[in-house]
XYZ file of N, CA and C in Angstrom:
639
model
N 24.912 26.567 -3.284
C 24.819 28.152 -5.027
C 23.616 26.708 -5.884
N 23.309 25.985 -6.071
C 22.720 25.505 -7.052
C 21.922 25.537 -6.601
N 21.210 25.401 -5.646
C 19.435 25.224 -4.784
C 18.942 26.639 -4.866
N 20.575 27.805 -4.547
C 20.427 28.612 -4.725
C 19.509 29.001 -6.286
N 20.265 28.809 -7.321
C 20.080 29.564 -8.480
C 18.592 29.461 -9.117
N 18.893 28.127 -8.661
C 17.415 26.673 -8.472
C 16.411 28.136 -8.315
N 16.936 28.217 -7.328
C 15.476 28.796 -6.734
C 14.860 30.824 -7.890
N 16.145 31.170 -8.012
C 15.975 32.299 -8.651
C 15.322 32.234 -9.883
N 15.573 30.923 -10.929
C 15.381 31.188 -11.833
C 14.093 30.316 -11.487
N 13.344 29.960 -10.895
C 11.695 29.526 -10.334
C 11.019 31.210 -9.752
N 11.762 32.049 -9.543
C 11.101 33.736 -8.606
C 10.904 34.395 -10.391
N 12.615 34.600 -11.303
C 12.463 34.661 -11.823
C 10.791 34.298 -13.536
N 11.194 32.668 -13.538
C 9.987 32.426 -14.242
C 8.475 32.732 -14.088
N 8.111 32.747 -11.897
C 6.375 33.401 -12.280
C 6.499 34.848 -12.219
N 7.470 35.876 -11.713
C 7.826 36.786 -12.671
C 7.303 37.003 -13.790
N 7.772 36.337 -15.268
C 7.345 36.601 -16.781
C 5.807 35.968 -16.587
N 5.272 35.298 -15.745
C 3.967 34.373 -15.698
C 3.072 35.593 -15.303
N 3.345 36.061 -13.983
C 2.413 36.646 -13.157
C 2.370 38.057 -13.209
N 3.319 38.817 -14.384
C 4.042 40.169 -13.578
C 4.465 40.802 -12.159
N 4.622 39.884 -11.246
C 5.081 39.935 -10.067
C 6.680 40.699 -9.581
N 6.118 42.205 -9.343
C 8.349 42.020 -9.212
C 8.824 40.106 -8.491
N 10.014 40.896 -7.898
C 10.713 40.046 -7.821
C 10.760 40.222 -6.861
N 10.633 41.002 -5.430
C 10.122 40.641 -4.182
C 8.778 39.733 -3.515
N 7.765 39.943 -4.130
C 6.770 39.104 -4.257
C 6.218 37.837 -4.724
N 7.408 37.506 -5.934
C 7.508 36.563 -6.404
C 8.800 35.710 -5.215
N 9.196 36.222 -5.137
C 10.152 35.624 -3.959
C 8.848 35.093 -2.856
N 8.809 35.959 -1.923
C 7.033 36.142 -1.002
C 7.096 34.786 -1.279
N 6.521 34.701 -2.525
C 5.999 33.725 -3.127
C 6.029 32.112 -2.267
N 7.081 31.620 -2.545
C 7.773 30.560 -2.662
C 8.720 30.683 -1.580
N 8.304 31.726 0.042
C 8.859 31.348 1.087
C 7.896 30.894 1.283
N 6.150 31.547 1.025
C 5.456 31.248 1.831
C 5.080 30.092 2.067
N 5.985 28.946 0.708
C 5.812 28.152 0.206
C 6.607 26.618 1.022
N 7.556 27.139 0.825
C 8.397 26.609 1.854
C 7.871 26.383 3.565
N 7.685 27.534 4.065
C 7.157 27.737 5.527
C 5.844 26.895 5.777
N 4.932 26.516 4.742
C 3.759 24.634 5.350
C 4.290 23.916 5.101
N 3.977 22.859 6.570
C 4.740 22.090 6.442
C 4.025 20.850 5.550
N 4.899 19.816 5.158
C 4.657 19.052 4.053
C 3.788 18.398 4.797
N 2.217 18.136 4.628
C 1.817 16.504 4.270
C 2.052 15.517 4.019
N 2.474 14.682 4.580
C 2.417 12.974 4.586
C 1.826 12.175 3.194
N 1.451 12.178 2.754
C 0.673 10.606 1.959
C 0.896 9.784 2.459
N -0.440 8.887 2.627
C -0.630 7.956 2.701
C 0.358 6.866 2.363
N 0.330 6.691 0.958
C 0.603 6.233 -0.125
C 1.856 6.343 -0.850
N 3.341 6.171 -0.747
C 4.108 6.440 -1.708
C 5.050 6.051 -2.973
N 4.571 5.697 -3.412
C 3.667 4.421 -4.643
C 2.457 5.990 -6.184
N 2.666 6.215 -6.906
C 1.672 7.278 -7.758
C 1.101 6.277 -8.082
N 1.546 4.722 -8.656
C 0.381 3.863 -9.463
C -0.092 2.654 -7.999
N -0.230 3.917 -7.023
C -1.470 3.064 -5.859
C -2.307 4.251 -5.134
N -1.815 4.938 -5.093
C -3.035 6.008 -5.044
C -3.901 6.503 -5.239
N -4.753 5.562 -5.047
C -6.021 5.747 -5.645
C -7.078 5.959 -4.745
N -6.569 5.703 -3.936
C -7.824 6.112 -2.275
C -7.278 5.820 -1.207
N -7.406 6.475 -0.220
C -7.200 6.785 1.136
C -7.611 6.667 2.081
N -9.390 5.236 2.540
C -9.449 5.383 3.291
C -10.900 3.577 2.304
N -11.079 2.958 3.446
C -11.841 1.735 3.396
C -12.734 1.748 3.272
N -13.640 0.651 2.031
C -14.670 0.755 1.447
C -15.845 -0.020 2.716
N -16.907 0.810 3.207
C -17.761 0.733 3.538
C -18.725 -0.943 3.142
N -18.183 -1.223 4.860
C -19.346 -2.972 4.876
C -18.750 -4.113 4.729
N -16.647 -4.124 4.219
C -16.531 -5.237 2.958
C -15.709 -6.153 4.754
N -15.091 -5.401 5.463
C -14.424 -5.534 6.345
C -14.841 -5.828 7.981
N -14.955 -6.910 7.938
C -15.822 -7.104 9.700
C -15.562 -5.900 10.062
N -16.480 -6.351 11.570
C -16.459 -4.507 12.112
C -16.065 -3.751 13.349
N -14.803 -5.629 14.011
C -13.471 -4.851 14.508
C -12.205 -4.276 13.978
N -12.040 -4.603 13.241
C -10.551 -3.918 12.498
C -10.788 -2.267 12.500
N -11.440 -2.268 12.476
C -11.398 -0.555 13.319
C -11.510 0.019 13.971
N -10.832 -0.991 15.071
C -10.385 -1.416 16.657
C -8.968 -1.047 16.229
N -8.666 -0.737 15.240
C -7.076 -1.366 14.475
C -6.172 -0.410 13.576
N -5.445 0.018 13.971
C -5.977 2.270 13.553
C -4.039 1.558 11.927
N -3.187 0.542 12.463
C -2.579 -0.651 11.609
C -3.183 -1.020 10.731
N -4.275 -1.028 11.014
C -4.777 -3.066 10.252
C -5.861 -2.078 9.118
N -6.052 -0.796 9.422
C -6.700 -0.142 8.715
C -6.433 0.464 7.236
N -5.017 1.019 8.046
C -4.324 1.286 7.117
C -3.612 0.395 6.245
N -3.553 -0.904 6.328
C -3.035 -2.172 5.631
C -4.080 -2.410 4.634
N -5.101 -2.401 4.810
C -5.399 -3.235 4.271
C -6.709 -1.783 3.097
N -6.635 -0.516 3.489
C -6.645 0.273 2.338
C -5.692 0.202 1.235
N -4.408 -0.543 1.211
C -2.922 -0.121 0.724
C -4.235 -2.000 -0.124
N -4.031 -2.608 0.437
C -3.895 -3.849 -0.154
C -5.576 -3.104 -1.257
N -7.014 -2.930 -0.823
C -7.319 -2.031 -1.442
C -7.163 -1.501 -2.283
N -5.952 -0.381 -2.702
C -5.390 -0.220 -3.688
C -5.332 -0.838 -4.421
N -4.560 -2.093 -3.781
C -3.486 -2.793 -5.293
C -4.652 -3.022 -6.146
N -6.025 -3.863 -5.733
C -7.123 -4.541 -5.911
C -7.773 -3.551 -7.040
N -7.901 -1.873 -7.283
C -8.480 -1.221 -7.376
C -7.873 -1.130 -8.916
N -6.391 0.297 -8.188
C -4.858 -0.495 -8.846
C -5.120 -1.412 -9.597
N -5.678 -2.396 -10.158
C -4.977 -3.705 -11.562
C -6.530 -3.799 -11.745
N -7.746 -3.269 -11.671
C -8.962 -3.264 -11.929
C -9.153 -4.330 -11.448
N -9.583 -5.367 -10.275
C -9.633 -5.783 -9.507
C -11.297 -5.941 -8.948
N -11.635 -6.965 -8.634
C -13.019 -6.875 -8.244
C -13.198 -7.283 -6.732
N -12.403 -8.627 -6.286
C -12.049 -8.978 -5.590
C -10.183 -9.419 -4.529
N -10.598 -8.710 -2.826
C -9.261 -8.598 -2.033
C -9.125 -10.547 -1.941
N -7.707 -10.268 -2.351
C -6.951 -11.656 -2.011
C -6.034 -11.740 -1.866
N -5.748 -12.206 -1.401
C -4.611 -13.254 -0.647
C -2.923 -12.524 -0.874
N -3.672 -12.721 -2.431
C -2.282 -12.166 -3.283
C -2.498 -10.636 -2.908
N -3.509 -9.972 -3.061
C -3.250 -8.425 -3.327
C -2.326 -8.343 -2.000
N -3.085 -8.479 -0.470
C -2.518 -8.712 0.962
C -0.827 -8.588 0.249
N -0.420 -10.271 0.099
C 1.670 -9.968 0.442
C 1.277 -8.497 -0.659
N 1.367 -8.358 -1.510
C 1.201 -7.219 -2.395
C 1.714 -6.000 -1.616
N 0.274 -5.654 -0.528
C 0.183 -4.568 0.201
C 1.423 -4.928 0.817
N 1.947 -5.680 1.314
C 2.530 -6.716 2.561
C 4.663 -6.595 2.207
N 4.467 -6.223 0.330
C 5.668 -5.957 0.302
C 6.312 -5.220 0.308
N 5.394 -3.592 0.038
C 5.464 -3.221 -0.212
C 5.422 -1.585 0.846
N 4.954 -2.190 1.919
C 5.704 -1.152 3.745
C 6.891 -0.730 3.605
N 7.112 0.119 4.121
C 8.236 0.685 3.684
C 8.912 -0.490 5.363
N 9.422 0.309 5.985
C 10.647 -0.032 7.485
C 9.591 -0.409 8.139
N 9.416 -1.217 9.446
C 11.068 -3.287 9.490
C 10.311 -4.345 8.877
N 9.553 -3.762 7.780
C 9.494 -5.213 7.372
C 10.585 -5.499 6.178
N 10.865 -4.699 5.254
C 12.636 -5.465 4.543
C 13.305 -5.533 5.035
N 13.442 -5.019 6.277
C 14.850 -6.244 6.828
C 14.127 -6.943 6.954
N 13.359 -7.572 8.151
C 13.026 -8.546 8.146
C 12.583 -9.356 7.056
N 12.321 -9.449 5.930
C 12.919 -10.305 4.021
C 14.544 -11.036 3.847
N 15.346 -9.419 4.059
C 16.574 -9.727 4.694
C 16.807 -10.435 5.725
N 16.613 -10.447 6.623
C 17.241 -11.375 7.930
C 16.702 -13.320 7.030
N 15.544 -12.673 6.394
C 15.091 -14.876 6.364
C 15.938 -15.083 4.974
N 16.300 -14.678 4.661
C 17.452 -14.378 3.022
C 15.964 -14.189 2.428
N 14.746 -13.718 1.281
C 13.841 -13.581 1.129
C 14.280 -12.776 0.054
N 14.215 -13.394 -1.089
C 14.247 -11.906 -1.841
C 12.131 -11.576 -2.557
N 12.466 -11.150 -1.885
C 10.874 -9.882 -1.350
C 10.335 -9.479 -2.529
N 12.421 -8.144 -3.938
C 11.589 -8.336 -4.817
C 11.364 -8.899 -5.862
N 11.429 -10.736 -5.399
C 11.253 -11.226 -6.615
C 10.190 -11.558 -6.147
N 9.674 -12.057 -4.928
C 8.581 -12.501 -4.873
C 7.788 -11.206 -4.928
N 7.647 -10.486 -5.590
C 6.841 -9.092 -5.630
C 6.303 -9.908 -6.645
N 7.172 -9.854 -7.294
C 7.402 -10.248 -9.564
C 7.049 -11.085 -9.967
N 6.739 -11.755 -9.017
C 5.297 -12.980 -8.883
C 4.333 -13.724 -8.597
N 4.010 -12.410 -7.271
C 2.751 -11.956 -7.165
C 2.110 -11.593 -8.048
N 2.454 -10.327 -8.928
C 1.609 -10.317 -9.414
C 1.925 -10.556 -11.274
N 2.789 -11.608 -11.805
C 2.566 -12.543 -12.572
C 0.957 -13.094 -11.847
N 1.232 -14.331 -11.150
C 0.306 -14.863 -10.860
C -1.045 -14.139 -10.253
N -1.333 -12.714 -10.600
C -2.734 -11.639 -10.225
C -3.385 -11.550 -11.727
N -1.866 -11.735 -12.333
C -2.084 -10.847 -14.273
C -3.269 -12.661 -14.528
N -2.669 -13.029 -13.691
C -2.923 -15.365 -14.963
C -4.429 -15.297 -14.245
N -4.572 -14.545 -12.648
C -5.622 -15.740 -11.965
C -6.913 -15.136 -12.481
N -7.462 -14.820 -13.628
C -9.028 -14.422 -13.701
C -10.092 -15.110 -14.856
N -10.941 -15.734 -15.029
C -11.586 -16.675 -15.393
C -11.810 -16.338 -15.953
N -11.865 -14.758 -17.167
C -12.586 -13.964 -18.204
C -11.752 -13.937 -19.228
N -12.044 -14.576 -20.231
C -11.176 -14.622 -21.623
C -10.503 -13.248 -21.371
N -8.687 -13.287 -22.206
C -7.615 -12.462 -21.982
C -8.170 -10.964 -21.327
N -8.501 -10.578 -22.980
C -8.876 -9.630 -24.435
C -10.250 -9.205 -23.000
N -11.714 -9.864 -22.354
C -12.465 -9.498 -22.149
C -11.945 -8.763 -20.496
N -10.831 -9.878 -19.991
C -10.785 -9.163 -19.047
C -9.547 -7.936 -19.245
N -9.065 -7.625 -19.872
C -7.989 -6.700 -20.291
C -8.655 -5.435 -20.133
N -9.614 -5.023 -21.335
C -10.177 -4.069 -21.673
C -11.191 -3.652 -19.901
N -11.743 -4.627 -19.474
C -12.431 -5.005 -17.861
C -11.901 -3.901 -17.070
N -10.278 -4.622 -16.899
C -9.181 -4.425 -15.618
C -8.723 -3.103 -16.195
N -8.563 -2.238 -17.568
C -8.514 -0.972 -17.849
C -9.889 0.121 -17.816
N -10.554 0.214 -17.607
C -11.889 0.629 -18.210
C -12.046 1.014 -16.201
N -12.017 0.054 -15.494
C -11.927 0.581 -14.129
C -10.520 1.057 -13.461
N -8.793 0.994 -13.549
C -8.274 0.642 -12.766
C -9.029 2.311 -13.442
N -8.722 3.263 -15.054
C -9.607 4.293 -15.015
C -10.413 5.381 -14.220
N -11.163 4.700 -14.497
C -12.569 4.799 -13.204
C -12.359 5.201 -12.060
N -10.920 4.428 -11.825
C -10.316 5.066 -10.376
C -9.322 6.088 -10.156
N -8.975 6.310 -11.205
C -7.591 6.714 -11.340
C -8.198 8.485 -11.446
N -9.497 8.580 -11.856
C -9.492 9.661 -11.953
C -11.013 10.284 -11.315
N -11.007 9.184 -9.641
C -11.980 9.452 -9.860
C -12.495 10.784 -8.449
N -12.618 11.251 -8.418
C -12.264 11.752 -6.338
C -12.668 11.339 -5.364
N -13.841 9.246 -5.845
C -14.004 9.199 -4.606
C -14.119 7.561 -5.614
N -12.879 6.620 -5.801
C -12.784 5.341 -6.035
C -12.930 4.504 -4.934
N -12.664 4.666 -4.749
C -14.120 3.536 -3.017
C -14.868 3.844 -4.139
N -16.549 4.243 -3.646
C -17.104 4.439 -3.592
C -18.034 4.598 -5.333
N -17.316 4.567 -6.652
C -17.422 4.750 -7.842
C -16.535 3.533 -7.929
N -15.959 2.732 -7.665
C -14.857 1.027 -8.631
C -15.340 -0.033 -6.810
N -16.047 -0.069 -7.011
C -16.305 -0.795 -5.487
C -15.763 -2.364 -5.919
N -15.491 -3.398 -4.747
C -15.536 -4.162 -5.146
C -16.402 -5.059 -3.933
N -15.941 -6.325 -4.954
C -17.204 -7.118 -4.551
C -17.042 -7.887 -3.071
N -15.709 -8.046 -2.950
C -15.968 -9.237 -1.700
C -14.356 -9.366 -1.652
N -13.604 -10.560 -0.784
C -12.774 -11.122 -0.158
C -13.276 -11.838 -0.430
N -11.519 -12.403 -0.559
C -11.470 -14.072 -0.727
C -11.888 -14.549 0.643
N -11.811 -16.085 0.736
C -11.592 -16.837 1.406
C -9.978 -16.737 2.218
N -9.042 -16.801 1.767
C -7.970 -16.624 2.069
C -7.338 -15.376 2.695
N -7.949 -14.656 2.404
C -7.591 -12.903 3.013
C -8.345 -13.485 3.708
N -9.142 -13.955 3.990
C -10.613 -13.629 5.819
C -9.258 -14.555 6.618
N -8.588 -15.681 6.306
C -7.935 -16.330 6.729
C -6.307 -15.454 6.808
N -6.065 -15.254 6.668
C -4.734 -13.893 6.804
C -4.935 -13.369 7.797
N -6.300 -12.397 7.681
C -6.365 -11.857 8.689
C -7.258 -12.181 10.109
N -7.912 -13.361 10.075
C -7.993 -14.045 11.039
C -6.441 -14.662 12.200
N -5.842 -15.334 11.192
C -4.409 -15.152 11.649
C -4.360 -14.455 12.848
N -3.760 -12.953 11.628
C -3.523 -11.904 12.271
C -3.329 -11.621 13.985
N -5.252 -11.346 13.534
C -4.898 -11.711 14.436
C -4.953 -11.994 15.398
N -5.061 -13.004 15.496
C -4.456 -14.703 16.226
C -3.497 -14.008 17.217
N -2.354 -13.251 16.432
C -1.003 -13.199 16.443
C -1.102 -12.037 18.183
N -1.704 -10.604 16.921
C -2.185 -10.207 17.569
C -2.744 -10.115 19.573
N -3.939 -10.781 19.512
C -4.117 -11.192 20.717
C -3.831 -12.235 21.834
N -2.398 -13.001 21.080
C -1.496 -14.291 21.687
C -0.538 -12.553 22.267
N -0.111 -11.733 21.708
C 0.747 -9.979 22.437
C -0.256 -9.417 23.505
N -1.579 -9.534 23.518
C -2.283 -8.260 23.836
C -2.530 -6.447 23.527
N -2.080 -7.046 21.923
C -2.059 -5.293 21.948
C -2.729 -5.069 19.740
N -2.534 -3.990 19.648
C -3.964 -3.892 18.267
C -3.166 -4.391 17.257
N -3.643 -5.170 16.401
C -2.398 -5.340 15.155
C -1.312 -4.866 14.742
N -0.373 -5.047 13.809
C 0.626 -4.134 13.591
C 1.271 -5.357 12.677
N 3.007 -4.813 11.828
C 2.958 -6.319 10.894
C 3.195 -6.056 11.329
N 3.451 -6.464 12.492
C 5.078 -7.864 13.356
C 3.951 -9.258 12.872
N 2.402 -8.711 13.414
C 1.580 -9.959 12.477
C 0.848 -10.110 12.141
N 1.171 -9.411 11.456
C 1.126 -9.909 9.986
C 2.058 -11.014 9.195
N 3.311 -10.958 9.390
C 4.197 -11.218 9.243
C 3.773 -13.464 8.678
N 3.586 -13.496 10.418
C 2.789 -14.994 10.450
C 2.260 -15.706 9.157
N 1.247 -14.972 9.084
C 0.189 -15.167 7.841
C 0.841 -14.965 6.740
N 1.130 -14.087 6.289
C 1.797 -13.661 4.929
C 2.686 -15.125 5.090
N 4.288 -14.752 5.500
C 4.916 -16.371 5.817
C 3.961 -17.914 4.810
N 3.385 -17.950 6.199
C 2.388 -18.720 5.040
C 1.912 -19.075 3.896
N 2.002 -18.373 3.275
C 1.579 -17.868 1.557
C 2.956 -18.530 1.625
N 4.100 -17.532 1.669
C 5.414 -18.127 0.785
C 5.955 -18.930 -0.247
N 5.763 -19.319 -1.355
C 5.650 -20.461 -2.485
C 6.723 -21.126 -1.605
N 7.859 -21.015 -0.869
C 8.828 -22.239 -0.692
C 9.683 -22.478 0.962
N 9.044 -22.620 1.410
C 7.702 -21.691 2.919
C 8.819 -21.385 4.109
N 8.014 -21.530 5.003
C 8.166 -19.964 5.991
C 9.352 -20.738 6.430
N 10.297 -20.156 7.321
C 10.966 -20.247 8.934
C 9.928 -20.663 9.869
N 9.794 -21.145 10.946
C 9.414 -21.453 12.384
C 8.241 -20.400 13.077
N 7.512 -20.434 13.912
C 7.022 -18.945 14.731
C 7.377 -18.728 15.586
N 8.698 -19.245 15.972
C 9.060 -18.903 16.870
C 11.158 -18.458 16.191
N 11.292 -18.209 15.141
C 11.914 -17.366 14.402
C 11.069 -16.177 14.049
N 9.928 -16.220 13.365
C 9.517 -14.908 13.253
C 8.730 -14.189 14.549
N 8.687 -15.243 15.231
C 8.673 -14.094 16.869
C 9.788 -13.156 17.428
N 11.059 -14.339 17.126
C 12.466 -13.248 17.209
C 12.487 -12.497 16.618
N 12.300 -11.852 15.412
C 12.228 -11.734 14.022
C 11.669 -10.563 14.203
N 10.685 -10.088 14.978
C 9.658 -8.911 14.600
C 10.079 -8.055 16.420
N 10.971 -9.514 17.060
C 10.497 -8.794 18.558
C 9.134 -9.323 19.569
N 9.233 -10.670 19.169
C 7.840 -10.049 20.377
C 7.962 -11.987 21.256
């Protein structure tokens, strides 16, 4: 009943704005209801600022792994969302911690406080700069604003480089996928991600058991 009342209010509101008849206004909402919902690559509005990878930033073999392309796009968005210039292993960790299932369940099984880890990562990123704080703040703010207003943030707010630690994580994940003889997915990134865990990591056998490998 509540949903019906809400629909009626929306119909009458449209009638008042457009001058349409009740039937015509109702038809508008019926058509909108029938259109399939388009899924978004990024569920968090604060990181929904790019939908594709920056060309030439990553090794050529990356494009052979669809899941990896999606993950690195998330990592790049974490960088641009913060106004940073370099994609580091901390951005990888942050992107990984934001992934949907099954990743959260793996951390629960390992008794890792993923939310606290995420907060710690954000703090680390906040102080991980060589520029004076005020200059860094202004520079980041300009890049963030430009990225969020741009129709093509990958081109308009390019990243300068990828850190050696991030490349190391990428190579480790590729090695895990090669062991399985499959394309890279979230299971293979669990090993390098936990390799950077501040309180140590489970054994490789435990990680593979958790990720059904």
